[in-house]
Short mmCIF file of C-alpha atoms in Angstrom, two decimals:
data_model
loop_
_atom_site.label_atom_id
_atom_site.label_comp_id
_atom_site.label_asym_id
_atom_site.label_seq_id
_atom_site.Cartn_x
_atom_site.Cartn_y
_atom_site.Cartn_z
CA MET A 645 -35.00 -47.40 21.03
CA SER A 646 -37.67 -44.75 20.46
CA SER A 647 -37.68 -41.33 22.04
CA THR A 648 -40.35 -38.72 22.28
CA ALA A 649 -39.99 -34.95 22.31
CA PRO A 650 -40.61 -33.35 25.69
CA VAL A 651 -44.06 -31.89 26.13
CA VAL A 652 -43.91 -28.13 26.56
CA SER A 653 -46.70 -26.59 28.61
CA PRO A 654 -48.64 -23.71 27.02
CA GLU A 655 -47.46 -21.39 29.81
CA ARG A 656 -43.80 -22.25 29.16
CA GLU A 657 -44.35 -21.59 25.46
CA GLN A 658 -45.08 -17.97 26.41
CA SER A 659 -41.78 -17.54 28.26
CA VAL A 660 -39.39 -15.08 26.63
CA LEU A 661 -36.37 -16.64 28.37
CA ALA A 662 -37.35 -20.13 27.20
CA ALA A 663 -37.67 -18.85 23.63
CA LEU A 664 -34.28 -17.12 23.78
CA ARG A 665 -32.69 -20.39 24.91
CA SER A 666 -34.29 -22.41 22.10
CA PRO A 667 -33.03 -21.66 18.56
CA ARG A 668 -36.12 -23.30 17.07
CA ARG A 669 -38.55 -21.24 19.14
CA LEU A 670 -36.55 -18.05 18.58
CA ARG A 671 -36.54 -18.59 14.82
CA THR A 672 -40.32 -19.01 14.89
CA GLU A 673 -40.74 -15.77 16.83
CA VAL A 674 -38.40 -13.81 14.56
CA LEU A 675 -39.96 -15.01 11.31
CA ALA A 676 -43.43 -14.39 12.70
CA GLY A 677 -42.40 -10.82 13.45
CA VAL A 678 -41.26 -10.35 9.85
CA VAL A 679 -44.52 -11.67 8.40
CA VAL A 680 -46.66 -9.53 10.70
CA ALA A 681 -44.58 -6.43 9.91
CA LEU A 682 -45.13 -6.94 6.19
CA ALA A 683 -48.86 -7.44 6.72
CA LEU A 684 -49.08 -4.31 8.89
CA ILE A 685 -47.78 -1.94 6.22
CA PRO A 686 -50.75 -1.76 3.81
CA GLU A 687 -53.21 -1.95 6.72
CA ALA A 688 -51.61 1.01 8.51
CA ILE A 689 -51.56 3.04 5.31
CA SER A 690 -55.21 2.33 4.52
CA PHE A 691 -56.30 3.17 8.09
CA SER A 692 -54.38 6.45 7.85
CA ILE A 693 -56.36 7.30 4.74
CA ILE A 694 -59.63 6.51 6.56
CA ALA A 695 -58.61 8.79 9.42
CA GLY A 696 -57.59 11.54 7.03
CA VAL A 697 -53.92 11.70 8.05
CA ASP A 698 -50.57 11.12 6.37
CA PRO A 699 -49.62 7.41 6.02
CA ARG A 700 -46.63 8.02 8.28
CA VAL A 701 -49.02 8.73 11.17
CA GLY A 702 -50.52 5.24 10.89
CA LEU A 703 -47.19 3.50 10.31
CA PHE A 704 -45.54 5.18 13.29
CA ALA A 705 -48.58 4.35 15.41
CA SER A 706 -48.27 0.67 14.46
CA PHE A 707 -44.57 0.70 15.37
CA THR A 708 -44.99 2.37 18.75
CA MET A 709 -48.13 0.39 19.67
CA ALA A 710 -46.51 -2.98 18.88
CA VAL A 711 -43.24 -2.26 20.68
CA THR A 712 -44.88 -0.75 23.76
CA ILE A 713 -47.60 -3.37 24.20
CA ALA A 714 -44.99 -6.11 23.87
CA ILE A 715 -43.48 -4.77 27.09
CA VAL A 716 -46.47 -3.61 29.14
CA GLY A 717 -49.36 -5.69 27.75
CA GLY A 718 -51.04 -8.64 29.43
CA ARG A 719 -51.45 -10.98 26.43
CA PRO A 720 -48.21 -12.38 24.96
CA ALA A 721 -48.06 -12.69 21.15
CA MET A 722 -51.04 -10.38 20.58
CA ILE A 723 -50.46 -7.63 18.02
CA SER A 724 -51.57 -4.06 18.65
CA ALA A 725 -51.30 -1.36 16.00
CA ALA A 726 -53.30 1.30 14.16
CA THR A 727 -56.79 -0.08 13.50
CA GLY A 728 -59.80 0.69 11.34
CA ALA A 729 -62.16 1.03 14.32
CA VAL A 730 -60.02 3.78 15.86
CA ALA A 731 -59.60 5.44 12.45
CA LEU A 732 -63.38 5.63 12.03
CA VAL A 733 -63.76 7.20 15.48
CA VAL A 734 -61.14 9.92 15.00
CA ALA A 735 -61.79 10.83 11.35
CA PRO A 736 -64.37 13.57 12.19
CA LEU A 737 -61.98 15.13 14.74
CA VAL A 738 -59.12 15.24 12.21
CA LYS A 739 -61.41 16.82 9.62
CA SER A 740 -62.68 19.51 11.98
CA HIS A 741 -59.64 20.30 14.14
CA GLY A 742 -56.52 18.77 12.56
CA LEU A 743 -53.68 16.45 13.54
CA ASP A 744 -52.65 18.11 16.82
CA TYR A 745 -56.11 17.62 18.29
CA LEU A 746 -56.03 14.00 17.15
CA ILE A 747 -52.75 13.41 18.99
CA ALA A 748 -54.12 15.07 22.13
CA ALA A 749 -57.22 12.84 21.92
CA VAL A 750 -55.06 9.73 21.52
CA MET A 751 -53.10 10.58 24.67
CA LEU A 752 -56.29 11.33 26.62
CA ALA A 753 -57.75 8.02 25.40
CA GLY A 754 -54.68 6.33 26.84
CA VAL A 755 -55.33 7.99 30.20
CA PHE A 756 -58.96 6.82 30.10
CA GLN A 757 -57.87 3.27 29.30
CA MET A 758 -55.44 3.22 32.22
CA ILE A 759 -58.21 4.40 34.55
CA LEU A 760 -60.73 1.89 33.18
CA GLY A 761 -58.18 -0.89 33.41
CA GLY A 762 -57.31 0.10 36.95
CA ILE A 763 -60.93 -0.02 38.15
CA GLY A 764 -61.44 -3.49 36.71
CA LEU A 765 -63.35 -2.92 33.47
CA ALA A 766 -61.81 -6.13 32.12
CA LYS A 767 -63.91 -8.15 34.56
CA LEU A 768 -66.97 -7.30 32.46
CA MET A 769 -65.68 -9.80 29.88
CA ARG A 770 -67.36 -12.53 31.91
CA PHE A 771 -70.70 -11.17 30.68
CA VAL A 772 -69.84 -11.74 27.02
CA PRO A 773 -71.58 -14.99 25.95
CA ARG A 774 -69.92 -17.60 23.78
CA SER A 775 -72.38 -16.88 20.95
CA VAL A 776 -71.21 -13.25 20.89
CA MET A 777 -67.60 -14.40 20.76
CA THR A 778 -68.44 -16.70 17.86
CA GLY A 779 -70.21 -13.86 16.06
CA PHE A 780 -67.23 -11.58 16.73
CA VAL A 781 -64.84 -14.07 15.15
CA ASN A 782 -67.08 -14.79 12.15
CA ALA A 783 -67.70 -11.08 11.54
CA LEU A 784 -64.00 -10.43 11.69
CA ALA A 785 -63.36 -13.14 9.10
CA ILE A 786 -65.91 -11.51 6.79
CA LEU A 787 -64.41 -8.04 7.30
CA ILE A 788 -60.88 -9.29 6.63
CA PHE A 789 -62.06 -10.89 3.38
CA THR A 790 -64.16 -7.95 2.21
CA ALA A 791 -61.24 -5.61 2.93
CA GLN A 792 -59.34 -7.45 0.20
CA LEU A 793 -62.01 -6.93 -2.46
CA PRO A 794 -60.82 -3.43 -3.48
CA HIS A 795 -57.48 -5.05 -4.35
CA LEU A 796 -59.28 -7.62 -6.56
CA ILE A 797 -61.64 -5.34 -8.48
CA GLY A 798 -60.56 -3.33 -11.49
CA VAL A 799 -57.00 -4.66 -11.39
CA PRO A 800 -54.78 -6.25 -14.08
CA TRP A 801 -55.64 -9.87 -14.81
CA LEU A 802 -52.21 -10.97 -13.57
CA VAL A 803 -53.33 -10.22 -10.01
CA TYR A 804 -55.71 -13.18 -9.96
CA PRO A 805 -53.20 -15.94 -10.81
CA MET A 806 -50.72 -14.34 -8.41
CA VAL A 807 -53.27 -14.45 -5.58
CA ALA A 808 -54.07 -18.08 -6.48
CA ILE A 809 -50.38 -19.02 -6.45
CA GLY A 810 -49.93 -17.27 -3.12
CA ILE A 811 -52.82 -19.23 -1.62
CA LEU A 812 -51.42 -22.50 -2.98
CA ILE A 813 -48.04 -21.77 -1.37
CA ILE A 814 -49.64 -20.90 1.98
CA VAL A 815 -51.79 -24.06 1.93
CA GLY A 816 -49.25 -26.47 0.46
CA LEU A 817 -45.88 -25.49 1.95
CA PRO A 818 -46.72 -26.47 5.56
CA LYS A 819 -47.34 -30.02 4.31
CA LEU A 820 -43.72 -30.14 3.14
CA THR A 821 -41.91 -28.13 5.80
CA ALA A 822 -42.59 -25.90 8.76
CA ALA A 823 -39.09 -24.42 8.83
CA VAL A 824 -40.29 -21.02 7.62
CA PRO A 825 -43.75 -19.43 7.66
CA ALA A 826 -45.57 -20.12 4.42
CA PRO A 827 -46.89 -16.52 4.15
CA LEU A 828 -43.31 -15.19 4.21
CA VAL A 829 -42.31 -17.57 1.42
CA ALA A 830 -45.34 -16.53 -0.63
CA ILE A 831 -44.50 -12.84 -0.22
CA ILE A 832 -40.84 -13.30 -1.13
CA LEU A 833 -41.49 -15.52 -4.17
CA LEU A 834 -44.26 -13.34 -5.60
CA THR A 835 -42.19 -10.18 -5.04
CA ALA A 836 -39.17 -11.77 -6.74
CA ALA A 837 -41.31 -12.90 -9.67
CA THR A 838 -42.77 -9.41 -10.03
CA ILE A 839 -39.34 -7.78 -10.08
CA VAL A 840 -37.61 -10.35 -12.30
CA CYS A 841 -40.43 -10.55 -14.84
CA GLY A 842 -41.18 -6.84 -14.73
CA LEU A 843 -44.86 -7.42 -13.98
CA SER A 844 -47.05 -4.35 -13.84
CA VAL A 845 -49.34 -5.02 -10.89
CA PRO A 846 -50.43 -2.88 -7.89
CA ASN A 847 -47.86 -2.86 -5.11
CA VAL A 848 -47.41 -1.50 -1.59
CA GLY A 849 -45.94 1.72 -2.94
CA ASP A 850 -49.23 2.47 -4.65
CA GLU A 851 -51.01 2.52 -1.27
CA GLY A 852 -49.23 5.65 -0.05
CA GLU A 853 -45.85 7.28 0.56
CA LEU A 854 -43.61 5.46 3.03
CA PRO A 855 -41.68 7.51 5.62
CA ASP A 856 -37.95 8.14 5.17
CA SER A 857 -37.16 9.21 8.75
CA LEU A 858 -37.65 7.98 12.30
CA PRO A 859 -40.60 9.20 14.39
CA SER A 860 -39.77 12.13 16.65
CA PHE A 861 -40.98 13.06 20.13
CA LEU A 862 -43.57 15.81 20.20
CA ILE A 863 -46.19 17.52 22.34
CA PRO A 864 -49.43 18.39 20.52
CA ASP A 865 -49.76 22.09 19.75
CA VAL A 866 -53.17 22.66 21.31
CA PRO A 867 -54.28 25.15 23.97
CA PHE A 868 -54.50 23.51 27.39
CA THR A 869 -57.99 24.85 28.10
CA TRP A 870 -61.38 23.54 29.16
CA HIS A 871 -62.64 24.09 25.61
CA THR A 872 -59.94 21.82 24.21
CA LEU A 873 -60.93 19.16 26.71
CA THR A 874 -64.59 19.39 25.71
CA VAL A 875 -63.57 18.96 22.07
CA ILE A 876 -61.30 15.93 22.46
CA ALA A 877 -62.87 14.15 25.46
CA PRO A 878 -65.85 12.58 23.60
CA TYR A 879 -63.56 11.21 20.89
CA ALA A 880 -61.00 10.06 23.47
CA LEU A 881 -63.58 8.21 25.57
CA THR A 882 -65.10 6.52 22.51
CA MET A 883 -61.63 5.56 21.30
CA ALA A 884 -60.76 4.17 24.73
CA LEU A 885 -63.91 2.05 24.97
CA VAL A 886 -63.72 0.76 21.39
CA GLY A 887 -60.02 -0.02 21.75
CA LEU A 888 -60.45 -1.85 25.05
CA LEU A 889 -63.39 -3.87 23.80
CA GLU A 890 -61.57 -5.03 20.68
CA SER A 891 -58.38 -5.72 22.63
CA LEU A 892 -60.10 -7.71 25.37
CA MET A 893 -62.13 -9.71 22.86
CA THR A 894 -58.98 -10.46 20.89
CA ALA A 895 -57.13 -11.45 24.07
CA LYS A 896 -59.95 -13.82 24.99
CA PHE A 897 -59.82 -15.33 21.51
CA VAL A 898 -56.05 -15.89 21.77
CA ASP A 899 -56.51 -17.38 25.25
CA ASP A 900 -58.86 -19.98 23.79
CA LEU A 901 -56.62 -20.56 20.78
CA THR A 902 -53.48 -21.18 22.84
CA ASP A 903 -55.12 -22.75 25.90
CA THR A 904 -53.52 -20.12 28.15
CA HIS A 905 -54.71 -17.33 30.42
CA SER A 906 -53.85 -13.65 30.07
CA ASN A 907 -54.02 -10.73 32.47
CA LYS A 908 -56.91 -8.65 31.07
CA SER A 909 -56.48 -5.82 33.59
CA ARG A 910 -52.80 -5.50 32.72
CA GLU A 911 -53.72 -5.58 29.03
CA SER A 912 -56.22 -2.75 29.57
CA VAL A 913 -53.67 -0.58 31.36
CA GLY A 914 -51.04 -1.55 28.80
CA GLN A 915 -53.26 -0.38 25.95
CA GLY A 916 -53.49 2.97 27.71
CA VAL A 917 -49.72 3.25 28.11
CA ALA A 918 -49.21 2.27 24.46
CA ASN A 919 -51.62 4.94 23.25
CA ILE A 920 -49.94 7.62 25.36
CA VAL A 921 -46.54 6.63 23.94
CA THR A 922 -48.03 6.55 20.43
CA GLY A 923 -49.41 10.05 20.87
CA LEU A 924 -46.05 11.35 22.09
CA PHE A 925 -44.51 10.15 18.80
CA GLY A 926 -47.23 11.56 16.57
CA GLY A 927 -49.20 8.36 15.98
CA MET A 928 -52.95 8.01 15.46
CA GLY A 929 -53.50 5.49 18.27
CA GLY A 930 -54.78 1.96 17.99
CA CYS A 931 -55.63 -1.28 19.73
CA ALA A 932 -55.31 -5.04 19.25
CA MET A 933 -55.56 -6.29 15.66
CA ILE A 934 -57.08 -9.73 15.50
CA GLY A 935 -56.16 -10.25 11.84
CA GLN A 936 -52.45 -9.66 12.41
CA THR A 937 -52.68 -11.53 15.70
CA MET A 938 -54.04 -14.51 13.79
CA ILE A 939 -51.08 -14.32 11.42
CA ASN A 940 -48.74 -14.21 14.39
CA VAL A 941 -50.31 -16.90 16.56
CA ARG A 942 -52.18 -19.33 14.33
CA VAL A 943 -50.38 -19.03 11.00
CA SER A 944 -46.80 -18.41 12.17
CA GLY A 945 -46.95 -20.23 15.52
CA ALA A 946 -45.61 -17.38 17.68
CA ARG A 947 -46.35 -17.47 21.41
CA THR A 948 -44.21 -14.85 23.15
CA ARG A 949 -43.74 -11.09 23.42
CA ILE A 950 -40.67 -11.40 21.19
CA SER A 951 -42.74 -11.68 18.02
CA THR A 952 -44.87 -8.66 18.97
CA PHE A 953 -41.81 -6.55 19.77
CA LEU A 954 -40.00 -7.59 16.59
CA ALA A 955 -43.09 -6.94 14.46
CA GLY A 956 -42.85 -3.29 15.49
CA VAL A 957 -39.09 -3.12 15.06
CA PHE A 958 -39.15 -4.83 11.66
CA LEU A 959 -41.98 -2.55 10.56
CA LEU A 960 -39.86 0.52 11.26
CA ILE A 961 -36.81 -1.01 9.58
CA LEU A 962 -38.81 -2.01 6.53
CA VAL A 963 -40.59 1.29 5.92
CA VAL A 964 -37.68 3.59 6.83
CA GLY A 965 -34.58 1.61 5.88
CA LEU A 966 -35.94 -0.63 3.12
CA GLY A 967 -38.85 1.45 1.92
CA ASP A 968 -37.83 1.24 -1.74
CA VAL A 969 -37.82 -2.57 -1.61
CA VAL A 970 -41.01 -2.86 0.45
CA ALA A 971 -42.81 -0.59 -2.01
CA LEU A 972 -42.27 -3.26 -4.70
CA ILE A 973 -44.15 -6.00 -2.80
CA PRO A 974 -47.23 -6.85 -4.91
CA MET A 975 -50.52 -6.37 -3.11
CA ALA A 976 -51.54 -9.74 -4.54
CA ALA A 977 -49.13 -11.45 -2.14
CA LEU A 978 -50.56 -9.69 0.90
CA VAL A 979 -54.12 -10.27 -0.33
CA ALA A 980 -53.39 -14.01 -0.52
CA VAL A 981 -52.11 -13.95 3.07
CA MET A 982 -55.15 -12.08 4.36
CA ILE A 983 -57.61 -14.30 2.48
CA MET A 984 -56.12 -17.35 4.19
CA VAL A 985 -56.24 -15.50 7.51
CA SER A 986 -59.97 -14.89 7.00
CA VAL A 987 -60.50 -18.57 6.15
CA GLY A 988 -58.62 -19.62 9.28
CA THR A 989 -60.43 -17.09 11.44
CA MET A 990 -63.96 -18.18 10.48
CA ASP A 991 -65.54 -20.65 12.91
CA TRP A 992 -66.80 -23.01 10.21
CA HIS A 993 -68.27 -25.41 12.77
CA SER A 994 -70.64 -22.68 13.99
CA ILE A 995 -72.29 -22.35 10.56
CA ASN A 996 -72.41 -26.06 9.80
CA PRO A 997 -76.08 -27.01 9.12
CA LYS A 998 -75.87 -29.81 11.70
CA THR A 999 -74.63 -27.34 14.32
CA LEU A 1000 -77.32 -24.80 13.46
CA ARG A 1001 -80.05 -27.43 13.80
CA ARG A 1002 -78.74 -28.50 17.19
CA MET A 1003 -78.08 -25.00 18.54
CA PRO A 1004 -80.91 -23.16 20.36
CA LYS A 1005 -82.45 -20.48 18.13
CA SER A 1006 -81.61 -17.80 20.70
CA GLU A 1007 -77.89 -18.64 20.48
CA THR A 1008 -77.97 -18.49 16.68
CA THR A 1009 -79.88 -15.20 16.80
CA VAL A 1010 -77.24 -13.63 19.05
CA MET A 1011 -74.45 -14.83 16.78
CA LEU A 1012 -76.16 -13.53 13.64
CA ALA A 1013 -76.99 -10.18 15.28
CA THR A 1014 -73.33 -9.73 16.21
CA VAL A 1015 -72.21 -10.58 12.68
CA ALA A 1016 -74.84 -8.41 10.97
CA VAL A 1017 -74.15 -5.25 12.99
CA THR A 1018 -70.39 -5.66 12.80
CA VAL A 1019 -70.37 -6.16 9.03
CA ALA A 1020 -72.88 -3.33 8.47
CA THR A 1021 -70.98 -0.80 10.59
CA HIS A 1022 -67.44 -2.14 10.07
CA ASN A 1023 -67.07 -1.70 13.81
CA LEU A 1024 -66.44 -4.75 15.96
CA ALA A 1025 -67.32 -2.85 19.14
CA TYR A 1026 -70.85 -2.04 17.94
CA GLY A 1027 -71.40 -5.65 16.96
CA VAL A 1028 -70.29 -6.95 20.34
CA ILE A 1029 -72.48 -4.45 22.22
CA VAL A 1030 -75.55 -5.36 20.16
CA GLY A 1031 -74.78 -9.06 20.58
CA VAL A 1032 -74.51 -8.78 24.36
CA VAL A 1033 -77.72 -6.75 24.61
CA THR A 1034 -79.54 -9.24 22.37
CA ALA A 1035 -78.30 -12.13 24.51
CA MET A 1036 -79.49 -10.40 27.69
CA VAL A 1037 -82.94 -9.67 26.27
CA LEU A 1038 -83.41 -13.22 25.00
CA PHE A 1039 -82.18 -14.66 28.28
CA ALA A 1040 -84.58 -12.48 30.28
CA ARG A 1041 -87.42 -13.47 27.96
CA ARG A 1042 -86.61 -17.16 28.30
CA VAL A 1043 -86.30 -17.06 32.09
CA ALA A 1044 -89.46 -14.95 32.43
CA HIS A 1045 -91.53 -17.82 31.03
CA MET A 1046 -90.17 -20.24 33.63
CA THR A 1047 -92.18 -18.65 36.46
CA ASP A 1048 -95.42 -20.31 37.56
CA VAL A 1049 -98.11 -19.78 40.24
CA VAL A 1050 -100.08 -22.87 41.32
CA GLU A 1051 -102.63 -23.60 44.01
CA VAL A 1052 -101.19 -26.26 46.34
CA ALA A 1053 -103.51 -26.62 49.35
CA HIS A 1054 -106.68 -25.67 51.23
CA PRO A 1055 -105.62 -25.98 54.89
CA ASP A 1056 -109.20 -25.01 55.88
CA ASP A 1057 -112.28 -23.30 54.44
CA ASP A 1058 -110.92 -19.86 55.23
CA THR A 1059 -107.39 -20.40 53.83
CA ARG A 1060 -105.93 -20.99 50.35
CA MET A 1061 -102.23 -21.59 49.67
CA TYR A 1062 -100.39 -20.71 46.43
CA ALA A 1063 -96.86 -21.74 45.46
CA VAL A 1064 -94.73 -19.40 43.33
CA ARG A 1065 -92.01 -21.22 41.38
CA GLY A 1066 -89.18 -19.71 39.36
CA GLU A 1067 -86.80 -16.75 39.32
CA LEU A 1068 -88.57 -13.45 39.99
CA PHE A 1069 -87.22 -10.26 38.42
CA PHE A 1070 -88.60 -7.37 36.36
CA ALA A 1071 -89.41 -9.51 33.31
CA SER A 1072 -91.00 -12.43 35.15
CA SER A 1073 -92.81 -10.61 37.97
CA ASN A 1074 -94.83 -8.15 35.89
CA ASP A 1075 -97.63 -10.68 35.29
CA LEU A 1076 -97.48 -12.09 38.82
CA VAL A 1077 -100.23 -9.80 40.08
CA TYR A 1078 -102.72 -11.22 37.56
CA GLN A 1079 -102.37 -14.86 38.60
CA PHE A 1080 -104.43 -14.74 41.81
CA ASP A 1081 -108.22 -14.98 42.29
CA TYR A 1082 -108.84 -11.92 44.44
CA VAL A 1083 -112.65 -12.18 44.27
CA ASN A 1084 -113.22 -15.85 45.03
CA ASP A 1085 -110.31 -16.59 47.37
CA PRO A 1086 -111.15 -17.05 51.09
CA GLN A 1087 -110.26 -14.63 53.89
CA HIS A 1088 -106.67 -15.87 54.35
CA VAL A 1089 -104.17 -16.39 51.51
CA VAL A 1090 -100.74 -17.95 51.97
CA ILE A 1091 -98.08 -17.47 49.26
CA ASP A 1092 -95.28 -20.04 49.49
CA MET A 1093 -92.02 -18.70 47.97
CA SER A 1094 -89.78 -21.62 48.91
CA GLU A 1095 -89.30 -22.57 45.21
CA SER A 1096 -88.58 -19.05 43.98
CA HIS A 1097 -86.12 -16.21 44.52
CA ILE A 1098 -86.61 -12.43 44.60
CA TRP A 1099 -83.96 -10.63 42.55
CA ASP A 1100 -85.12 -7.01 42.34
CA ALA A 1101 -87.43 -4.23 43.51
CA SER A 1102 -89.92 -4.96 40.71
CA THR A 1103 -90.76 -8.28 42.35
CA VAL A 1104 -91.19 -6.70 45.80
CA ALA A 1105 -93.49 -4.10 44.22
CA ALA A 1106 -95.52 -6.89 42.59
CA LEU A 1107 -95.92 -8.69 45.94
CA ASP A 1108 -96.98 -5.41 47.56
CA ALA A 1109 -99.57 -4.94 44.82
CA ILE A 1110 -100.93 -8.44 45.44
CA THR A 1111 -101.19 -7.76 49.17
CA THR A 1112 -102.91 -4.42 48.51
CA LYS A 1113 -105.46 -5.97 46.16
CA TYR A 1114 -106.40 -8.63 48.72
CA ALA A 1115 -106.52 -6.00 51.49
CA ALA A 1116 -108.96 -3.93 49.43
CA LYS A 1117 -111.35 -6.88 49.64
CA GLY A 1118 -110.81 -7.37 53.36
CA LYS A 1119 -108.49 -10.35 52.99
CA THR A 1120 -105.04 -11.01 54.48
CA VAL A 1121 -101.90 -12.33 52.81
CA THR A 1122 -99.04 -14.20 54.43
CA ILE A 1123 -95.79 -14.71 52.50
CA VAL A 1124 -93.74 -17.71 53.62
CA GLY A 1125 -90.73 -19.71 52.50
CA LEU A 1126 -88.44 -16.84 51.50
CA ASP A 1127 -84.74 -17.68 51.48
CA ASP A 1128 -82.42 -15.41 53.45
CA SER A 1129 -81.45 -12.98 50.70
CA SER A 1130 -85.01 -12.76 49.34
CA ALA A 1131 -86.38 -12.18 52.84
CA ALA A 1132 -83.82 -9.44 53.47
CA ARG A 1133 -84.64 -7.70 50.18
CA HIS A 1134 -88.39 -7.99 50.82
CA ALA A 1135 -88.10 -6.66 54.37
CA ARG A 1136 -85.97 -3.72 53.25
CA LEU A 1137 -88.15 -2.63 50.28
CA SER A 1138 -91.71 -3.75 51.04
CA GLY A 1139 -93.97 -0.77 51.65
CA HIS A 1140 -91.31 1.76 50.59
CA LEU A 1141 -91.56 1.63 46.80
CA GLY A 1142 -94.64 3.78 46.24
CA ALA A 1143 -97.69 3.12 44.13
CA ASP A 1144 -95.89 4.00 40.86
CA HIS A 1145 -93.28 1.29 41.35
#
């Protein structure tokens, strides 16, 4: 008699209570937290260096961000920690004004994020096209891979076989067993081999000094004046926008990956709360990390807030309580993990020649623009903004060419009727005024708009210009066929836009 395992819905997979009641699910969440914590350590240290602060500032930020967002965030299993994008934003502030101003800016950024989340900024995600999302993911894969290159250049030759062995373990072990995450096995085995054999290869300890004490509560030592606000506000607002954009894009990616829905507004507010908490414990701030999220969700199979919470807890335990052991982990092991993350992150289907031939050129252009800007600037937010703007411009250009003016009837010798077809807005209505025969048309002209729609003031201004040109030659124009919204817009604006509009 055969039996089948019960089907667990994606939503139930996200339940913390369900995971706590299932030893198998709980083990997956716990081990995922360990792997993510190990992967966070070198990243947090390197981002601290970029920002110009002590490694402890980045490590404590990763701990407080992960633990806080696990509680208040809107996307289960997503990892938030110190990130490169935030480090790039705050580096000039640290250089010019020091750590206290950075912490004040982080807390103000959190306030901005809570406000932006509260007013519904997350709803703007609906305007991000699929091609931008694809470019975002592909650019991220490239950035994750290129971030590993410094650990592969000018290093002892032993690093290369160690990375290769790590990749083989990560690829091959899941075919034998899924009991433990393959990246964790690779890290443990390569670390053990390094210690037992006394191999001299770069390790985590070489990246920077690990903290030996717990983070402490503090208030930034800055004057509470208008001048201070003018100094930190630009950095705080930029940090808030960059952090929200990366977090919401990452949440959308995880939604698609897990076939579940997340609360983007709650995630936005949660990012703000997490940054405020991070600032209060001396951290450098952060946002969602798609690389570590990929390790957690795709590689390790985590689905709940447990893994996110434990990633932060394990990170603190590892760097404070087991710092001497963690420092011995060879960077080759973590490089192998991140290389496989980049391979898994890349949307290989999107760059398949067959796909590229089938895909409209505009879609491919948007994807490539997103990738190019992101890789060039090392800032995912810039890439997404450029991708969205490119998509909008190409869409407007494409729709603008779908407007047509045709002559449809001569009711009598003194009347000519035109039909305007298509969507009329600033890009498509600019040439509308040149498509009528003002000199040779009879005394009465009828413009039928039943197959078109007026979207903006530019179109009303164009229709006014047409009417004016005919009137200058003693001819009358009648506009018919407007739908309700177009008629209302035309009635409200016609004759009130001025000659320069």
